[in-house]
Amino acid sequence: MPIYEFECPKGTVTERWVAMGTESISCPCCQKKAPKIISRFSFELKGGGWFADGYASRRPSGKSSDSR
Ligand SMILES: [Zn+2]
């Protein structure tokens, strides 16, 4: 299950593991409806790690053959 962030009208952000497609939860602090927001953190971790790994594995091989 993915982790999503929800922000209530008061601005409190709650991270919660919910089923995919969950649009909103009730905020634990004020019990109001907190719609889902895009979590930038989890996107950067997944995309950055995947991208950096692919990039790093290509670069050294090209550089070493060039220096010789
Ligand atoms: Zn709240």
Tab-separated table of N, CA and C and ligand atoms in Angstrom:
chain	number	residue	atom	x	y	z
A	1	MET	N	0.844	-1.202	0.000
A	1	MET	CA	0.000	0.000	0.000
A	1	MET	C	0.872	1.242	0.000
A	2	PRO	N	0.518	2.210	-0.798
A	2	PRO	CA	1.314	3.436	-0.852
A	2	PRO	C	1.020	4.362	0.320
A	3	ILE	N	1.985	5.209	0.646
A	3	ILE	CA	1.762	6.196	1.707
A	3	ILE	C	1.417	7.523	1.048
A	4	TYR	N	0.350	8.144	1.574
A	4	TYR	CA	-0.095	9.405	1.001
A	4	TYR	C	-0.107	10.469	2.084
A	5	GLU	N	-0.111	11.716	1.629
A	5	GLU	CA	-0.233	12.828	2.568
A	5	GLU	C	-1.570	13.512	2.360
A	6	PHE	N	-2.189	13.880	3.478
A	6	PHE	CA	-3.493	14.536	3.433
A	6	PHE	C	-3.389	15.841	4.198
A	7	GLU	N	-4.007	16.866	3.638
A	7	GLU	CA	-3.959	18.170	4.307
A	7	GLU	C	-5.361	18.652	4.593
A	8	CYS	N	-5.639	18.909	5.856
A	8	CYS	CA	-6.956	19.385	6.260
A	8	CYS	C	-7.040	20.891	6.060
A	9	PRO	N	-8.244	21.482	6.161
A	9	PRO	CA	-8.395	22.929	5.942
A	9	PRO	C	-7.562	23.777	6.895
A	10	LYS	N	-7.151	23.222	8.016
A	10	LYS	CA	-6.315	23.976	8.950
A	10	LYS	C	-4.844	23.921	8.585
A	11	GLY	N	-4.514	23.110	7.619
A	11	GLY	CA	-3.119	23.066	7.168
A	11	GLY	C	-2.298	21.960	7.810
A	12	THR	N	-2.954	21.070	8.529
A	12	THR	CA	-2.226	19.971	9.150
A	12	THR	C	-2.052	18.837	8.140
A	13	VAL	N	-0.828	18.432	7.931
A	13	VAL	CA	-0.546	17.359	6.987
A	13	VAL	C	-0.406	16.050	7.748
A	14	THR	N	-1.144	15.058	7.287
A	14	THR	CA	-1.110	13.746	7.916
A	14	THR	C	-0.645	12.712	6.907
A	15	GLU	N	0.365	11.968	7.275
A	15	GLU	CA	0.808	10.865	6.421
A	15	GLU	C	0.083	9.596	6.842
A	16	ARG	N	-0.420	8.874	5.868
A	16	ARG	CA	-1.156	7.657	6.219
A	16	ARG	C	-1.062	6.632	5.104
A	17	TRP	N	-0.972	5.385	5.503
A	17	TRP	CA	-1.026	4.285	4.560
A	17	TRP	C	-2.486	4.015	4.238
A	18	VAL	N	-2.861	4.212	3.012
A	18	VAL	CA	-4.248	3.984	2.626
A	18	VAL	C	-4.287	3.209	1.313
A	19	ALA	N	-5.435	2.687	1.023
A	19	ALA	CA	-5.611	1.972	-0.228
A	19	ALA	C	-5.499	2.938	-1.403
A	20	MET	N	-5.017	2.422	-2.518
A	20	MET	CA	-4.894	3.259	-3.711
A	20	MET	C	-6.262	3.792	-4.118
A	21	GLY	N	-6.292	5.066	-4.505
A	21	GLY	CA	-7.549	5.658	-4.933
A	21	GLY	C	-8.293	6.348	-3.804
A	22	THR	N	-7.745	6.300	-2.583
A	22	THR	CA	-8.376	7.021	-1.479
A	22	THR	C	-8.229	8.523	-1.697
A	23	GLU	N	-9.348	9.211	-1.733
A	23	GLU	CA	-9.330	10.637	-2.071
A	23	GLU	C	-9.124	11.523	-0.846
A	24	SER	N	-9.646	11.081	0.288
A	24	SER	CA	-9.526	11.918	1.473
A	24	SER	C	-9.709	11.078	2.732
A	25	ILE	N	-9.225	11.615	3.853
A	25	ILE	CA	-9.439	10.993	5.157
A	25	ILE	C	-10.001	12.059	6.089
A	26	SER	N	-10.396	11.641	7.289
A	26	SER	CA	-10.780	12.647	8.266
A	26	SER	C	-9.561	12.961	9.126
A	27	CYS	N	-9.269	14.243	9.256
A	27	CYS	CA	-8.066	14.674	9.950
A	27	CYS	C	-8.105	14.240	11.422
A	28	PRO	N	-7.016	13.665	11.921
A	28	PRO	CA	-7.000	13.209	13.322
A	28	PRO	C	-7.014	14.348	14.334
A	29	CYS	N	-6.621	15.552	13.906
A	29	CYS	CA	-6.567	16.654	14.877
A	29	CYS	C	-7.883	17.417	14.951
A	30	CYS	N	-8.558	17.609	13.826
A	30	CYS	CA	-9.773	18.418	13.853
A	30	CYS	C	-10.982	17.662	13.292
A	31	GLN	N	-10.781	16.427	12.877
A	31	GLN	CA	-11.859	15.568	12.376
A	31	GLN	C	-12.501	16.080	11.097
A	32	LYS	N	-11.854	17.043	10.452
A	32	LYS	CA	-12.414	17.557	9.207
A	32	LYS	C	-11.881	16.763	8.025
A	33	LYS	N	-12.510	16.960	6.901
A	33	LYS	CA	-12.111	16.239	5.705
A	33	LYS	C	-10.763	16.751	5.191
A	34	ALA	N	-9.809	15.840	5.063
A	34	ALA	CA	-8.478	16.210	4.589
A	34	ALA	C	-8.229	15.555	3.242
A	35	PRO	N	-8.241	16.354	2.172
A	35	PRO	CA	-8.012	15.793	0.845
A	35	PRO	C	-6.556	15.386	0.635
A	36	LYS	N	-6.374	14.476	-0.266
A	36	LYS	CA	-5.033	13.974	-0.555
A	36	LYS	C	-4.201	15.047	-1.258
A	37	ILE	N	-2.932	15.146	-0.883
A	37	ILE	CA	-2.006	16.029	-1.585
A	37	ILE	C	-0.869	15.176	-2.145
A	38	ILE	N	-0.173	15.719	-3.116
A	38	ILE	CA	0.941	14.973	-3.704
A	38	ILE	C	2.148	15.033	-2.783
A	39	SER	N	2.645	13.890	-2.426
A	39	SER	CA	3.806	13.823	-1.559
A	39	SER	C	5.082	13.960	-2.384
A	40	ARG	N	5.732	15.077	-2.244
A	40	ARG	CA	6.950	15.307	-3.015
A	40	ARG	C	8.102	14.452	-2.508
A	41	PHE	N	8.087	14.162	-1.217
A	41	PHE	CA	9.181	13.400	-0.622
A	41	PHE	C	9.277	11.995	-1.202
A	42	SER	N	8.202	11.285	-1.212
A	42	SER	CA	8.257	9.906	-1.677
A	42	SER	C	8.553	9.845	-3.170
A	43	PHE	N	8.096	10.853	-3.923
A	43	PHE	CA	8.374	10.883	-5.355
A	43	PHE	C	9.863	11.093	-5.595
A	44	GLU	N	10.478	11.971	-4.852
A	44	GLU	CA	11.901	12.250	-5.032
A	44	GLU	C	12.749	11.058	-4.627
A	45	LEU	N	12.375	10.399	-3.563
A	45	LEU	CA	13.145	9.244	-3.093
A	45	LEU	C	13.116	8.129	-4.119
A	46	LYS	N	11.946	7.829	-4.622
A	46	LYS	CA	11.812	6.748	-5.602
A	46	LYS	C	12.495	7.128	-6.910
A	47	GLY	N	12.162	8.292	-7.452
A	47	GLY	CA	12.692	8.695	-8.747
A	47	GLY	C	14.192	8.958	-8.671
A	48	GLY	N	14.641	9.654	-7.617
A	48	GLY	CA	16.044	9.993	-7.491
A	48	GLY	C	16.912	8.755	-7.342
A	49	GLY	N	16.485	7.834	-6.511
A	49	GLY	CA	17.261	6.614	-6.300
A	49	GLY	C	17.361	5.798	-7.561
A	50	TRP	N	16.277	5.665	-8.254
A	50	TRP	CA	16.257	4.874	-9.483
A	50	TRP	C	17.111	5.542	-10.565
A	51	PHE	N	16.987	6.821	-10.682
A	51	PHE	CA	17.699	7.566	-11.711
A	51	PHE	C	19.197	7.609	-11.409
A	52	ALA	N	19.540	7.886	-10.160
A	52	ALA	CA	20.944	7.988	-9.774
A	52	ALA	C	21.653	6.644	-9.962
A	53	ASP	N	20.957	5.571	-9.672
A	53	ASP	CA	21.554	4.242	-9.792
A	53	ASP	C	21.868	3.925	-11.252
A	54	GLY	N	20.923	4.221	-12.136
A	54	GLY	CA	21.138	3.961	-13.553
A	54	GLY	C	22.216	4.860	-14.117
A	55	TYR	N	22.256	6.068	-13.662
A	55	TYR	CA	23.231	7.040	-14.156
A	55	TYR	C	24.643	6.666	-13.707
A	56	ALA	N	24.768	6.277	-12.431
A	56	ALA	CA	26.080	5.986	-11.866
A	56	ALA	C	26.693	4.735	-12.491
A	57	SER	N	25.869	3.762	-12.833
A	57	SER	CA	26.416	2.515	-13.363
A	57	SER	C	26.911	2.692	-14.800
A	58	ARG	N	26.399	3.704	-15.477
A	58	ARG	CA	26.846	3.918	-16.857
A	58	ARG	C	28.124	4.757	-16.925
A	59	ARG	N	28.210	5.728	-16.030
A	59	ARG	CA	29.274	6.725	-16.129
A	59	ARG	C	30.695	6.186	-15.952
A	60	PRO	N	30.960	5.353	-14.939
A	60	PRO	CA	32.356	4.919	-14.721
A	60	PRO	C	32.908	4.095	-15.888
A	61	SER	N	32.088	3.265	-16.493
A	61	SER	CA	32.576	2.406	-17.565
A	61	SER	C	33.029	3.233	-18.770
A	62	GLY	N	32.269	4.303	-19.050
A	62	GLY	CA	32.637	5.157	-20.166
A	62	GLY	C	33.897	5.949	-19.868
A	63	LYS	N	34.040	6.379	-18.627
A	63	LYS	CA	35.163	7.218	-18.256
A	63	LYS	C	36.480	6.413	-18.228
A	64	SER	N	36.410	5.188	-17.702
A	64	SER	CA	37.624	4.388	-17.572
A	64	SER	C	38.191	3.998	-18.932
A	65	SER	N	37.296	3.701	-19.876
A	65	SER	CA	37.760	3.318	-21.198
A	65	SER	C	38.351	4.518	-21.929
A	66	ASP	N	37.846	5.704	-21.568
A	66	ASP	CA	38.319	6.918	-22.206
A	66	ASP	C	39.723	7.311	-21.733
A	67	SER	N	39.979	7.082	-20.413
A	67	SER	CA	41.259	7.498	-19.852
A	67	SER	C	42.405	6.578	-20.314
A	68	ARG	N	42.052	5.347	-20.664
A	68	ARG	CA	43.134	4.416	-21.060
A	68	ARG	C	43.601	4.635	-22.477
B	1	ZN	ZN	-6.911	19.111	11.031
